[in-house]
Amino acid sequence: MEKITKELAGKIALITGGTKGIGKAIADELASLGATVIVSARQEPAEELPYHFIAADLTNNDSISELAEQLLKQYGSLDILINNVGGTSAPTGGFSVLSDADWENDLELNLLAAIKLDRAIIPSMIAKNSGVVIHISSLNGKLPLYASNLSYGVAKAALNNYSKALASEVASQGVRVITVSPGMVKTMAMETFLHNYASSIGKSFEETAQLLMDSLGGVPMNRLAQPAEIAHLVGFLASPKASYITGANYVIDGGTIPTIF
């Protein structure tokens, strides 16, 4: 019988925010393709993971430095960096209800965390002329919703722009940089957001989910994505099959955006 070679065998991958939701699905996907997987999050999950876990708060500069130092000391360098950590705790209601702290928190978590970790890790990729960096953005970086998550969408739009510029800078040095922008995904974080939003506008969970899909212009598939569906795309982009892809932003949204822009 012919031996099946896993596409990411021998590769070292870090997934930030990799203990649940999309991050956990990506960790599972990359491991299934043969990669050695490391995940980071602020707190170790209650359930035991089959991956090396490193506690890290990516809104803290010292924590980012410690994460990078520990990784490079133990593994020498990374082959794949998935900047997945993100989210928002800002209130709904538009620009007038957002405080300076709301803006700063969303920019720190959804933009600056990726920039700072890239700055700590990418030089080791450049040194060996090889590496893949994938930024997990959001459909809201292209279609911002002022009433529900304005500061989050603005931060993700900035991440998209940064990712494109970085891709152009490091492409000739062997490092590919790609953005993946999911639409609505069925995760615990999304369910918590929808429950909170539903409470703030006095509607049911189901009504709020439909309202949010409608506010995006509708989702032709009429459902939320499963985390694994995002992870399958990330697995392909991290693999040698995508060796000529860099600087692109892949929107995976069930057909929400009607045209390419």
XYZ file of C-alpha atoms in Angstrom:
261
model
C 0.000 0.000 0.000
C 1.308 3.439 -0.905
C 2.283 5.513 2.114
C 0.214 8.688 2.524
C 2.382 11.738 3.232
C 0.729 14.402 5.351
C 1.166 17.830 3.819
C 2.361 19.574 6.997
C 4.533 16.787 8.391
C 7.576 18.241 10.121
C 6.054 21.742 10.342
C 5.720 23.674 13.607
C 2.540 25.750 13.958
C 1.286 28.221 16.569
C -2.397 29.118 16.780
C -3.253 32.024 19.073
C -6.624 31.762 20.757
C -6.352 28.092 19.877
C -8.262 26.469 22.733
C -11.814 26.972 21.470
C -13.945 28.031 18.530
C -12.257 28.707 15.207
C -8.792 28.499 16.795
C -9.407 25.011 18.178
C -10.781 23.870 14.810
C -7.654 25.208 13.082
C -5.415 23.437 15.608
C -7.234 20.159 14.917
C -6.990 20.690 11.147
C -3.262 21.444 11.112
C -2.560 18.496 13.411
C -4.529 16.221 11.082
C -2.234 17.369 8.278
C 0.827 16.337 10.292
C 1.941 19.594 11.926
C 3.282 19.860 15.457
C 0.765 22.239 17.020
C 1.204 24.773 19.805
C -1.776 26.780 21.051
C -1.892 29.872 23.212
C -4.649 31.570 25.177
C -4.948 33.660 28.294
C -6.014 30.698 30.397
C -5.504 26.971 30.079
C -8.786 25.252 29.181
C -10.528 22.952 31.638
C -10.335 20.052 29.201
C -6.936 18.627 28.358
C -5.714 19.423 24.869
C -3.551 17.126 22.723
C -1.292 20.098 21.922
C 1.471 22.026 23.665
C -0.244 24.886 25.490
C 1.407 28.183 26.407
C -0.472 30.752 28.464
C -0.194 34.207 26.898
C -2.108 37.468 27.073
C -1.503 39.047 23.681
C -2.622 42.458 24.891
C 0.439 42.486 27.160
C 3.841 43.257 25.628
C 5.789 41.223 28.178
C 3.539 38.208 27.615
C 4.075 38.410 23.844
C 7.846 38.544 24.328
C 7.752 35.566 26.703
C 5.629 33.541 24.270
C 7.987 34.201 21.364
C 11.069 33.538 23.480
C 9.704 30.223 24.749
C 8.694 29.101 21.258
C 11.978 29.983 19.612
C 13.983 28.457 22.438
C 12.097 25.160 22.313
C 11.468 24.823 18.569
C 14.092 27.033 16.943
C 11.549 28.736 14.705
C 7.963 28.468 13.544
C 6.831 27.374 10.108
C 3.210 28.502 10.485
C 1.791 31.341 12.584
C -1.993 31.653 12.821
C -2.966 34.975 14.383
C -6.475 33.964 15.400
C -6.970 35.738 18.716
C -9.634 38.447 18.577
C -13.065 39.508 19.687
C -14.872 42.416 21.270
C -16.537 43.349 24.532
C -17.518 46.832 23.358
C -21.168 47.840 23.785
C -23.608 47.938 20.898
C -25.277 51.138 19.777
C -22.942 52.968 17.427
C -20.131 55.488 17.718
C -21.652 57.652 20.443
C -21.653 54.882 23.061
C -18.055 53.774 22.481
C -15.502 55.057 24.976
C -11.786 55.562 24.376
C -11.210 52.342 26.315
C -13.589 50.420 24.012
C -11.662 51.587 20.947
C -8.275 50.942 22.530
C -9.256 47.441 23.711
C -10.537 46.382 20.285
C -7.520 47.806 18.468
C -5.154 46.124 20.919
C -6.755 42.681 20.651
C -7.696 42.615 16.961
C -4.816 44.535 15.374
C -1.841 45.268 17.608
C -1.635 41.755 19.083
C -1.008 40.345 15.597
C 1.439 43.113 14.680
C 3.499 42.608 17.836
C 3.597 38.813 17.581
C 4.522 39.007 13.896
C 7.373 41.345 14.799
C 8.641 38.806 17.325
C 8.292 35.706 15.106
C 8.717 36.664 11.446
C 12.462 37.482 11.653
C 13.139 33.795 12.394
C 11.104 32.846 9.309
C 13.015 35.324 7.173
C 16.288 33.884 8.479
C 15.405 30.498 6.969
C 13.594 31.985 3.936
C 10.390 30.108 4.737
C 7.173 30.627 6.653
C 3.423 31.199 6.507
C 1.509 33.800 8.499
C -2.296 33.751 8.422
C -4.352 36.521 10.015
C -7.903 35.591 10.955
C -9.898 38.729 10.263
C -13.653 39.087 9.812
C -16.286 39.869 7.237
C -16.866 43.001 9.336
C -13.522 44.299 8.103
C -15.254 44.677 4.729
C -18.864 45.131 5.853
C -18.829 47.077 9.146
C -21.972 47.109 11.277
C -22.166 50.377 13.148
C -24.975 49.279 15.476
C -23.458 46.035 16.745
C -19.661 45.950 16.492
C -18.270 49.178 15.051
C -14.879 49.250 16.786
C -14.302 45.543 16.070
C -14.991 46.005 12.349
C -12.700 49.028 12.141
C -9.890 47.104 13.854
C -10.312 44.180 11.444
C -10.252 46.541 8.450
C -6.918 47.859 9.725
C -5.694 44.259 10.133
C -6.601 43.565 6.490
C -4.591 46.572 5.323
C -1.603 45.711 7.509
C -1.646 42.092 6.323
C -1.564 43.154 2.666
C 1.338 45.539 3.267
C 3.282 42.943 5.259
C 2.753 40.345 2.522
C 4.314 42.671 -0.025
C 7.261 43.375 2.232
C 8.260 39.805 3.106
C 7.229 37.856 -0.018
C 10.709 38.050 -1.519
C 12.129 36.731 1.763
C 10.237 33.455 1.621
C 7.327 34.333 3.915
C 3.712 34.166 2.753
C 1.115 36.343 4.527
C -2.601 35.687 4.003
C -5.850 36.922 5.529
C -8.968 34.824 6.112
C -12.210 36.707 6.780
C -15.035 34.520 8.096
C -18.636 35.629 8.194
C -20.862 34.476 11.035
C -19.488 31.302 12.631
C -21.236 29.074 15.156
C -18.934 29.420 18.160
C -19.504 30.011 21.864
C -18.181 33.554 21.418
C -20.735 34.236 18.664
C -23.549 32.792 20.767
C -22.527 34.966 23.730
C -22.414 38.029 21.474
C -25.854 37.262 20.037
C -27.373 36.709 23.492
C -25.951 40.023 24.716
C -27.065 41.859 21.592
C -30.529 40.288 21.828
C -30.838 41.488 25.411
C -29.798 45.024 24.451
C -32.413 45.336 21.683
C -35.212 43.358 23.329
C -35.436 40.543 20.802
C -35.085 36.767 20.961
C -31.836 34.970 20.149
C -33.287 33.634 16.890
C -34.655 37.026 15.853
C -31.317 38.659 16.602
C -29.338 36.099 14.593
C -31.660 36.678 11.623
C -31.467 40.453 12.099
C -27.680 40.322 12.014
C -27.669 38.186 8.866
C -30.147 40.573 7.257
C -28.037 43.597 8.239
C -25.160 42.065 6.264
C -27.399 41.955 3.208
C -28.478 38.379 3.832
C -26.571 35.089 3.874
C -27.552 33.052 0.801
C -26.754 29.787 2.594
C -29.029 30.993 5.420
C -26.919 29.542 8.213
C -23.820 30.166 10.285
C -20.558 28.476 9.327
C -19.127 25.629 11.359
C -15.613 26.295 12.743
C -14.256 23.306 10.826
C -15.316 24.910 7.542
C -13.025 27.855 8.281
C -10.267 25.517 9.418
C -10.297 23.520 6.166
C -9.524 26.708 4.225
C -6.751 27.667 6.634
C -5.241 24.187 6.342
C -5.073 24.505 2.566
C -3.553 28.009 2.705
C -0.883 26.864 5.161
C 0.070 23.921 2.960
C 2.499 23.668 0.024
C -0.530 23.466 -2.287
C -0.951 27.218 -1.726
C 2.711 28.042 -2.333
C 1.938 30.835 -4.841
C -0.687 32.519 -2.660
C 0.241 35.586 -0.627
C -1.294 38.994 0.031
C -4.826 37.697 -0.537
C -7.861 38.073 1.713
C -10.132 35.035 1.526
C -13.718 35.802 2.514
C -15.633 32.722 3.655
C -19.140 33.953 4.390
C -21.760 31.701 2.822
C -22.130 34.117 -0.096
C -22.856 37.265 1.926
C -20.730 39.666 -0.102
C -22.430 39.780 -3.525
C -19.457 41.119 -5.487
C -15.676 41.061 -5.167
C -14.163 44.262 -3.827
